GROMACS .gro file of C-alpha atoms in nm:
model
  353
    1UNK     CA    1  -4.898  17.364  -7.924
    2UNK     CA    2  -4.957  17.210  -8.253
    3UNK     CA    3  -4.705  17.283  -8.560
    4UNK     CA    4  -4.860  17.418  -8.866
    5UNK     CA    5  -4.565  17.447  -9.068
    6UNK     CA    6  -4.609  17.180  -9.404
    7UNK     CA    7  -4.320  16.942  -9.334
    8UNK     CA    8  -4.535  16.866  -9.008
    9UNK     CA    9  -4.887  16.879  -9.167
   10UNK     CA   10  -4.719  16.624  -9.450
   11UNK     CA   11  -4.599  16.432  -9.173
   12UNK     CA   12  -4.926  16.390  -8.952
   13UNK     CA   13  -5.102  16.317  -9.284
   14UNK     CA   14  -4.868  16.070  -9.416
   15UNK     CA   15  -4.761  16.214  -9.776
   16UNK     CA   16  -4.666  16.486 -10.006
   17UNK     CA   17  -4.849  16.836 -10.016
   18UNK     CA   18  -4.931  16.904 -10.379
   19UNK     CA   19  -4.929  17.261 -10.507
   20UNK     CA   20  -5.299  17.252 -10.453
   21UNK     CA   21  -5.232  17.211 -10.090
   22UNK     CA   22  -5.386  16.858 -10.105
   23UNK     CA   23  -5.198  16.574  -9.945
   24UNK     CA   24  -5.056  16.332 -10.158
   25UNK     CA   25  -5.010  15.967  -9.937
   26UNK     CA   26  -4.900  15.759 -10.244
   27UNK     CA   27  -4.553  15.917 -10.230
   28UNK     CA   28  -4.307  15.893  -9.931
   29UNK     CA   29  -4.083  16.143  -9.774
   30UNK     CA   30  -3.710  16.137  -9.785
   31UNK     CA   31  -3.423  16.234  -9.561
   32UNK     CA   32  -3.069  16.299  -9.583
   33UNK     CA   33  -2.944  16.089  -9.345
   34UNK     CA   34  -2.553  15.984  -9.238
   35UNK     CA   35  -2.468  15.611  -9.223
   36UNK     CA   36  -2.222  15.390  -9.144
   37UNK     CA   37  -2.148  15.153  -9.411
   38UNK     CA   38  -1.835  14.939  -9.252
   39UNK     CA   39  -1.510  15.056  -9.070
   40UNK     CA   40  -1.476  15.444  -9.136
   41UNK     CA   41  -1.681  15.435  -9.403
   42UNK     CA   42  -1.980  15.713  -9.334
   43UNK     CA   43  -2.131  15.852  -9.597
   44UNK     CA   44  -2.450  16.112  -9.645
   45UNK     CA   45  -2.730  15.894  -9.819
   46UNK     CA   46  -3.095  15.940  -9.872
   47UNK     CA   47  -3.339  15.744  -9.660
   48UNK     CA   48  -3.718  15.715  -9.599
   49UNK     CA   49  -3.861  15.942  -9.310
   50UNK     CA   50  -3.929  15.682  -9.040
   51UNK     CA   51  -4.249  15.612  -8.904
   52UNK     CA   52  -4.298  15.673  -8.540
   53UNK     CA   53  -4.464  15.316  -8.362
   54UNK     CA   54  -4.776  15.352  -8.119
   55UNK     CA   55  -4.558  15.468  -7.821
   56UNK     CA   56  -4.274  15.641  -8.023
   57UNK     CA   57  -4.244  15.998  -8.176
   58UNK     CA   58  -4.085  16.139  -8.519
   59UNK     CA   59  -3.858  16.420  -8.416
   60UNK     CA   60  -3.727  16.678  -8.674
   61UNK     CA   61  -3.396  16.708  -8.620
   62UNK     CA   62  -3.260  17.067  -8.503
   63UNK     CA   63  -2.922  16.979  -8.350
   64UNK     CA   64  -2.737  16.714  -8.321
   65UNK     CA   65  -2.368  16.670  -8.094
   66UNK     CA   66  -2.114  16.436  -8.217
   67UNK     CA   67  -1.913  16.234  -7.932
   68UNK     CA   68  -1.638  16.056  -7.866
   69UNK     CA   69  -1.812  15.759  -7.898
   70UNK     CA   70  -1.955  15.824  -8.238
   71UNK     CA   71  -1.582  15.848  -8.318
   72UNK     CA   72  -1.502  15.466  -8.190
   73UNK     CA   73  -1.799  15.363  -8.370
   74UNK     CA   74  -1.655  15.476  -8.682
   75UNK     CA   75  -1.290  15.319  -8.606
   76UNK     CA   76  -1.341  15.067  -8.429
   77UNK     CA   77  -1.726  14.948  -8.378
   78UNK     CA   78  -1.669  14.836  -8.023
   79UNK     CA   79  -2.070  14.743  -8.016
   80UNK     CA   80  -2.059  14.561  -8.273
   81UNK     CA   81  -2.291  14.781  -8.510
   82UNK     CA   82  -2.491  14.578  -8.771
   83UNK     CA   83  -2.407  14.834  -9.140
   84UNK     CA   84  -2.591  15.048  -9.266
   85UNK     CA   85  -2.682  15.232  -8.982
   86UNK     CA   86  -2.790  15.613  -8.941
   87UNK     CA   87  -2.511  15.698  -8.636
   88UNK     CA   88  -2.596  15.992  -8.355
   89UNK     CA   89  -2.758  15.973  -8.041
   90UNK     CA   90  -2.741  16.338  -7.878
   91UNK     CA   91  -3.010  16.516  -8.031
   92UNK     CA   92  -3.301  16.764  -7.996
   93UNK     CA   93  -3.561  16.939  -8.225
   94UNK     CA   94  -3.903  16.917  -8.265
   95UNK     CA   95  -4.195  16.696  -8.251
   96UNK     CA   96  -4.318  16.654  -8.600
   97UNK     CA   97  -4.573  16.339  -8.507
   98UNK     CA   98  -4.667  16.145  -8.212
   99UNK     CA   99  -4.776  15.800  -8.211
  100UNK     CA  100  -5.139  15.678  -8.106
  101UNK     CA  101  -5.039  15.612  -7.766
  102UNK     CA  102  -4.810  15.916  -7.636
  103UNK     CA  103  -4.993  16.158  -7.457
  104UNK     CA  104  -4.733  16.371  -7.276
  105UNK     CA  105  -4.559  16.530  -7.636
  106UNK     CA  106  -4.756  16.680  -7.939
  107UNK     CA  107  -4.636  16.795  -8.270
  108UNK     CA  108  -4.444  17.096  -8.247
  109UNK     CA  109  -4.287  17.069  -7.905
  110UNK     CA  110  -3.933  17.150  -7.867
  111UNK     CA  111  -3.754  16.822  -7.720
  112UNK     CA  112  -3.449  16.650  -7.679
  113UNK     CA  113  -3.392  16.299  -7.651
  114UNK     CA  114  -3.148  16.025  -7.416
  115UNK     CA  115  -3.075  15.727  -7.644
  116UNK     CA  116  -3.109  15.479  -7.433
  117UNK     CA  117  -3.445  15.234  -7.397
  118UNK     CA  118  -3.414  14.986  -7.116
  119UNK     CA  119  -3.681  14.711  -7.171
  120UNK     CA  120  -3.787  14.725  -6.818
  121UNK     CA  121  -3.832  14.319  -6.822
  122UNK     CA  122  -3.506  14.198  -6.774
  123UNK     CA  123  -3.366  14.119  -6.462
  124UNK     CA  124  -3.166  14.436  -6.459
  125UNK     CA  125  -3.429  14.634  -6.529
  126UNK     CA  126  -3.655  14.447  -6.273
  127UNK     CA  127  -3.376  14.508  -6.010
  128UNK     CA  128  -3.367  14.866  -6.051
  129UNK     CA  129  -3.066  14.924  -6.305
  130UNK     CA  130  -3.251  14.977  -6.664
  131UNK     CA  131  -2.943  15.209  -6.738
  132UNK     CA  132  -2.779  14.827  -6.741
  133UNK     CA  133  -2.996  14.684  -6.903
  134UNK     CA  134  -2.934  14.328  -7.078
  135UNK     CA  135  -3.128  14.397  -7.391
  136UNK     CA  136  -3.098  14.768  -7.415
  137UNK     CA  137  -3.174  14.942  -7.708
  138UNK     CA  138  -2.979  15.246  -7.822
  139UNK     CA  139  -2.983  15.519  -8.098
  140UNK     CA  140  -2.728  15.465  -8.328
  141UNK     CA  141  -2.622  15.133  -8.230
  142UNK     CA  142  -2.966  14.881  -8.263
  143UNK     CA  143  -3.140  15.153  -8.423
  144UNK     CA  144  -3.146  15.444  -8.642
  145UNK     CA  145  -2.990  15.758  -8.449
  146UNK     CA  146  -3.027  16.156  -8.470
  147UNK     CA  147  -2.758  16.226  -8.749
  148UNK     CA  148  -3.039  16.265  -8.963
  149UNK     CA  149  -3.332  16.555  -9.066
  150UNK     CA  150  -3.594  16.275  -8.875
  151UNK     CA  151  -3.588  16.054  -8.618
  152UNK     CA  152  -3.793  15.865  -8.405
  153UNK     CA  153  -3.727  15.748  -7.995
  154UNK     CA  154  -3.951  15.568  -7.763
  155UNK     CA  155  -4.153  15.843  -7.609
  156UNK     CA  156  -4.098  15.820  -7.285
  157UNK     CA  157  -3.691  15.918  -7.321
  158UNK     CA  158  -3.795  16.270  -7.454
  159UNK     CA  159  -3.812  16.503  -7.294
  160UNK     CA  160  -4.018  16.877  -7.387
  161UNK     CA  161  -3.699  17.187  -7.301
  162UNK     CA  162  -3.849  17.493  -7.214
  163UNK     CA  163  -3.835  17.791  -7.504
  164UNK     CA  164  -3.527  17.967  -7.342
  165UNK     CA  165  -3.270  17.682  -7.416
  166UNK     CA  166  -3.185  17.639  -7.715
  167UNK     CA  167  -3.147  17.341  -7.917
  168UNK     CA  168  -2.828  17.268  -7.963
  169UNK     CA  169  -2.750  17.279  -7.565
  170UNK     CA  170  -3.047  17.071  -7.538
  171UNK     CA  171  -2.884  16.813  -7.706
  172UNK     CA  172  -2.629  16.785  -7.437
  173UNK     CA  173  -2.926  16.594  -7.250
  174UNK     CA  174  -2.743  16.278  -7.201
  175UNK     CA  175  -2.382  16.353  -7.216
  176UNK     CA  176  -2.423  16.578  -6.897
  177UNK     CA  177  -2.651  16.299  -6.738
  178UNK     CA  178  -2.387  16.039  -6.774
  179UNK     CA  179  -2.167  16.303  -6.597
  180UNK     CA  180  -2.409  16.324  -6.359
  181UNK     CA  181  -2.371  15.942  -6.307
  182UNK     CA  182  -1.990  15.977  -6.284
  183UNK     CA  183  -1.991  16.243  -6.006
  184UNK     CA  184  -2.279  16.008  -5.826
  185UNK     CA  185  -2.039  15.726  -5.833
  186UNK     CA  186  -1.731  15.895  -5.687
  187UNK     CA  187  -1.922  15.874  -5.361
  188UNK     CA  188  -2.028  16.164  -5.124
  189UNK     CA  189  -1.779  16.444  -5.308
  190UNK     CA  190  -1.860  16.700  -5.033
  191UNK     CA  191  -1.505  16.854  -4.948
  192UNK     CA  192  -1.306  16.628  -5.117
  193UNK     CA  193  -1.001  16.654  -5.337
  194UNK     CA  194  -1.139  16.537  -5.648
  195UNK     CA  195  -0.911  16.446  -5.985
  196UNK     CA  196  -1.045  16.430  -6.362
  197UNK     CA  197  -0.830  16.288  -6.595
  198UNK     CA  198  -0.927  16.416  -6.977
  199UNK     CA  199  -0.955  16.743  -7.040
  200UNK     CA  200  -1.219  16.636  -7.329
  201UNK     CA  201  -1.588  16.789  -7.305
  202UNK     CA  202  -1.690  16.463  -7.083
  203UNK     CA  203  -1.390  16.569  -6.833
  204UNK     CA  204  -1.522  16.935  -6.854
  205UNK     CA  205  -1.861  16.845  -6.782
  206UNK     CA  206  -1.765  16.636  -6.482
  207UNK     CA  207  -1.555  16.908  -6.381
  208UNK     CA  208  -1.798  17.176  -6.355
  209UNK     CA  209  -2.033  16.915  -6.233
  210UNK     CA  210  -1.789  16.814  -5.925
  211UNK     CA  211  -1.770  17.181  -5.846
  212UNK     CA  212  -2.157  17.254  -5.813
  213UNK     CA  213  -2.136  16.920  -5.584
  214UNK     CA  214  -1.915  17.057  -5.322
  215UNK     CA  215  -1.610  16.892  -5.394
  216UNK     CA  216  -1.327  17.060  -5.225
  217UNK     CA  217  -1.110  17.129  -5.496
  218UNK     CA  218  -1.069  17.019  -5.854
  219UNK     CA  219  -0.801  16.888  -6.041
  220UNK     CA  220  -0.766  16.824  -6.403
  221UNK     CA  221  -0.509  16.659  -6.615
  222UNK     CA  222  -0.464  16.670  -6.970
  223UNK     CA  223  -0.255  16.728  -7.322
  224UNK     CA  224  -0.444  16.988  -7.454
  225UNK     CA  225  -0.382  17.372  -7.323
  226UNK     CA  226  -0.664  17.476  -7.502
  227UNK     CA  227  -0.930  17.234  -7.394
  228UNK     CA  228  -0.772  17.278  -7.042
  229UNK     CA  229  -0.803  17.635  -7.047
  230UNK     CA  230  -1.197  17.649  -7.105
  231UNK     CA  231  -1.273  17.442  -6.786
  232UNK     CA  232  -1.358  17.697  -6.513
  233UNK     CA  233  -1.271  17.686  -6.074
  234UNK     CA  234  -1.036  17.375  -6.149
  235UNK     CA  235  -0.622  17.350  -6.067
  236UNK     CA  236  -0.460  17.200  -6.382
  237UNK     CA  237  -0.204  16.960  -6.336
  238UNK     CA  238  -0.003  16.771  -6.577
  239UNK     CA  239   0.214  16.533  -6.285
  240UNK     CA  240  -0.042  16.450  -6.049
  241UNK     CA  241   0.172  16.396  -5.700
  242UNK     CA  242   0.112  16.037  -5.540
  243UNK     CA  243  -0.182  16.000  -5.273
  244UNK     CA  244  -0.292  16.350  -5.321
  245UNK     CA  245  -0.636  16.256  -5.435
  246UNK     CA  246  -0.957  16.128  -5.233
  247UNK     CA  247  -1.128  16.052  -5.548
  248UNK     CA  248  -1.043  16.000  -5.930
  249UNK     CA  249  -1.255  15.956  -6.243
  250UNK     CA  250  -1.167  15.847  -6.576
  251UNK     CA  251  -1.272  16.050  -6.824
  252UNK     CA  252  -1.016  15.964  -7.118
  253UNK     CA  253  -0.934  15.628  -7.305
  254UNK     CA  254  -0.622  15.612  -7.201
  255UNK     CA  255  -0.424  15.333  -7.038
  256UNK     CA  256  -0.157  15.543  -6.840
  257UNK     CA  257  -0.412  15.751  -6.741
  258UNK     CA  258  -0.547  15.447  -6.507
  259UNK     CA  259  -0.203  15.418  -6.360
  260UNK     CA  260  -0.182  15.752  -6.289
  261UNK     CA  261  -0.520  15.786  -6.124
  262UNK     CA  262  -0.438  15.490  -5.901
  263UNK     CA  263  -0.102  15.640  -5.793
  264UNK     CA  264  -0.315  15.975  -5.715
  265UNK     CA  265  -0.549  15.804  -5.491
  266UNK     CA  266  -0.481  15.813  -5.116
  267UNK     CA  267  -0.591  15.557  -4.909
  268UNK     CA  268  -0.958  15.440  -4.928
  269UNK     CA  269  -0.994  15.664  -5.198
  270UNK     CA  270  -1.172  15.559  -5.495
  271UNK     CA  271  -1.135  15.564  -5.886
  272UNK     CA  272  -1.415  15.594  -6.109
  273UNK     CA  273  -1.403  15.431  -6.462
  274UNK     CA  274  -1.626  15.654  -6.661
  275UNK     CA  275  -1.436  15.657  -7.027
  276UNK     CA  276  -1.368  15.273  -7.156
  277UNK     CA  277  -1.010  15.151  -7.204
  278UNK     CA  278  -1.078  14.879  -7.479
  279UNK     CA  279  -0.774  14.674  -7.394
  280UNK     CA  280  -0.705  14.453  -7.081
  281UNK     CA  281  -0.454  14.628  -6.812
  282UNK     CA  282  -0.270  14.506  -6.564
  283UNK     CA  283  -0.377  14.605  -6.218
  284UNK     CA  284  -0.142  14.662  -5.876
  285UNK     CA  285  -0.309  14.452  -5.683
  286UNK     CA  286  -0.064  14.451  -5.377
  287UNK     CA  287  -0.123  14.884  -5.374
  288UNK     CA  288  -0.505  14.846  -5.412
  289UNK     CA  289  -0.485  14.580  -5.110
  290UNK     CA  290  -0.288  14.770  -4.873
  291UNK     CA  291  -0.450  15.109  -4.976
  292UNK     CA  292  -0.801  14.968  -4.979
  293UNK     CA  293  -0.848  15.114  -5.252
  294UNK     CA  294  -1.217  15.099  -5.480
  295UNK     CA  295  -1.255  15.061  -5.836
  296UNK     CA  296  -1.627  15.157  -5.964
  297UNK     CA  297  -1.749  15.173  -6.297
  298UNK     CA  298  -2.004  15.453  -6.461
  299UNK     CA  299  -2.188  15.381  -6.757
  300UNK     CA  300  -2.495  15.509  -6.890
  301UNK     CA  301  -2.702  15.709  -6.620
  302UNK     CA  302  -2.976  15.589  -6.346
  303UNK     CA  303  -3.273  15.803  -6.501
  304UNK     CA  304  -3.100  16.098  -6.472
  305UNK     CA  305  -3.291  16.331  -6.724
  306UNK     CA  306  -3.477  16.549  -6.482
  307UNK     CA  307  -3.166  16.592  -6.335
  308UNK     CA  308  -2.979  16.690  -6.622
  309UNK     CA  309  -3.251  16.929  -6.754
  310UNK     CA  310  -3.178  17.095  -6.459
  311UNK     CA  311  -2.804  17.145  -6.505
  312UNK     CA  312  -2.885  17.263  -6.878
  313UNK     CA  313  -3.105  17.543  -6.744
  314UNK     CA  314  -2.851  17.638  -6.490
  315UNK     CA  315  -2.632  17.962  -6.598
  316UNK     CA  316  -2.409  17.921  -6.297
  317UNK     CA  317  -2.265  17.564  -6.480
  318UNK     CA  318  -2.260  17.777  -6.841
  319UNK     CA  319  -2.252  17.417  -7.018
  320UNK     CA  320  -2.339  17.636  -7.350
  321UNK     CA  321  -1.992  17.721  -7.351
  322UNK     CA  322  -1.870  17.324  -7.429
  323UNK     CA  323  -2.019  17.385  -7.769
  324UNK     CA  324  -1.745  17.571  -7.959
  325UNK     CA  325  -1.874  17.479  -8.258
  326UNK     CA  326  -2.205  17.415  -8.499
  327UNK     CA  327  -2.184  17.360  -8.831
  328UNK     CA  328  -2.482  17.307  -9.088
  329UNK     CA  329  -2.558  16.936  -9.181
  330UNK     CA  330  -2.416  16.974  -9.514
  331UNK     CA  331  -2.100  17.083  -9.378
  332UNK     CA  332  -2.079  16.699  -9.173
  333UNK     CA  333  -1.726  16.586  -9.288
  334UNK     CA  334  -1.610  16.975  -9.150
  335UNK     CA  335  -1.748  16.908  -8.833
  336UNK     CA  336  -1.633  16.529  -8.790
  337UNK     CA  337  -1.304  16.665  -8.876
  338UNK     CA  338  -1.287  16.927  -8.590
  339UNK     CA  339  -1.440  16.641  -8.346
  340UNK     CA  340  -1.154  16.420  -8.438
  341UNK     CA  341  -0.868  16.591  -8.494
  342UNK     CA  342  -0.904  16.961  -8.394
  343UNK     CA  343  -0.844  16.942  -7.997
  344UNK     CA  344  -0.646  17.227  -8.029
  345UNK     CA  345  -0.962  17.448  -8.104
  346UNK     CA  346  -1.286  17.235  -8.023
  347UNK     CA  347  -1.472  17.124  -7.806
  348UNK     CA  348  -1.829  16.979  -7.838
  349UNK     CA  349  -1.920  17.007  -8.218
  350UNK     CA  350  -2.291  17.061  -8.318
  351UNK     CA  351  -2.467  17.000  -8.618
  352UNK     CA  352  -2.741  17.194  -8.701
  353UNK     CA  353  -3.068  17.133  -8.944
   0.00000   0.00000   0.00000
């Protein structure tokens, strides 16, 4: 399917559409765009529609999800962000131009996209781990990201949705394959007592993706009633009793949280680190010694897209549900403000174009 529409006829062209309906290649197309300018300084600015490279494709932006980690970036800039840069990296909309060498997407295609592009030359990448990859590229951090009306990804990390999902859930492409990852770390999950601690929409996701997995039971722990009221088939616990747990994950940024999860574990069991804890912690050796206990870490997620795609089109998981919000583009600072600060009534917030 090819889009008629004229943004994407301007955009395979390369210029304006005159009144004439004649394509004008002298001027160049804007895009409202939202940057990051320094430490909590983003601001809505006007930028030039990218052009997609040879093996790249120009999406137009439907949807985009804001996460946590957009919300460090702006704080803190743990990665070390070069300003200005265009922040976002869960989105999905539609193929507005492909580039000469991409032959599995075509203008107008509905898509979504993972942010991350492994370089596949590295030794990580040439061991197998290109979600570890030592020169990775990633939306919003090296390059431009999806809070904007355009952007471009490498083609092969999009990925066409089928007409019955809609956009904004397809955006949830990567966060639920990075939950994926988490729940693949834990181990075989089959039967076992299984603890999430966050009851953010990562430790939802997890959650409901623990369940589908077989684990035995669920537990979640958290601060917010609301958030832990909208996670389905889990027991909610606020005082998680001592070796009562086979497995833990880490789903909030919270340093108690990893001494809690530690005194959960039984013996053997392990704890997953799937949220970061920026500063250094000290660590009971002497209990993870005599417990044999394992410490694993989750980040990113081992080419989990098909997998994830899957989970999206699944009713049974009802992941639509995490987005309790969507908010037009214009209305940015609203929605920023209900990712940050409104736990008491959000959830996953969505922009849409």
């Amino acid at each position: 399917m090819r889009c008629s529409c004229w943004v994407c006829r301007i955009l395979q062209s390369g210029g304006y559409e005159d009144a004439g309906g004649r394509i004008d290649k002298t001027n160049i197309m804007k895009m409202r765009a939202l940057q990051l300018k320094g430490l909590n300084e983003l601001v809505m600015t006007e930028l030039p529609v990218p052009e997609p490279k040879h093996d790249e494709v120009l999406v137009r932006t439907a949807a985009a999800t804001i996460c946590t980690s957009d919300l460090h970036d702006i704080r803190y800039n743990p990665f070390g962000i070069k300003y200005p840069r265009t922040l976002g990296h869960e989105g999905a909309g539609v193929v507005a131009k492909a580039g000469a060498d991409v032959k599995h997407l075509a203008p107008g295609m509905r898509v979504a996209a993972h942010p991350v592009v492994p370089c596949g030359k590295c030794e990580e990448c040439r061991r197998g781990y290109e979600h570890l990859c030592s020169t990775m590229g990633h939306l919003g951090l090296d390059r431009d990201g999806c809070f904007a009306e355009y952007f471009v990804q490498r083609a092969d990390r999009v990925v066409a949705l089928p007409d019955h999902l809609s956009l904004p859930l397809g955006a949830l492409l990567e966060p639920v394959a990075v939950c994926l990852q988490a729940v693949a770390r834990a181990g075989d999950i089959k039967g076992r007592r299984v603890l999430i601690a966050g009851d953010g929409p990562f430790g939802n996701m997890i959650a409901r993706l623990a369940v589908k997995a077989g684990a035995g039971s669920v537990v979640v722990s958290g601060r917010s009633p609301f958030r832990l009221g909208r996670i389905p088939n889990v027991e909610i616990m606020q005082d998680v009793p001592a070796k009562s747990v086979d497995i833990a994950i880490l789903a909030v940024s919270a340093p108690e949280a990893v001494q809690a999860c530690i005194k959960a574990l039984r013996p053997r069991g392990r704890l997953v680190i799937f949220s970061n804890v920026p500063a250094p912690l000290p660590l009971d050796f002497f209990t993870l010694h005599v417990s044999e206990l394992e410490i694993v870490g989750a980040c990113n997620d081992e080419n989990r897209i098909e997998a994830s795609l899957e989970c999206l089109n699944d009713t049974t998981l009802a992941l639509e549900e995490l987005i309790t919000h969507r908010l037009p583009f214009e209305n940015w600072e609203e929605a920023f403000s209900l990712a940050r600060d409104g736990h008491d009534k959000a959830l996953k917030v969505a922009m849409t174009f």
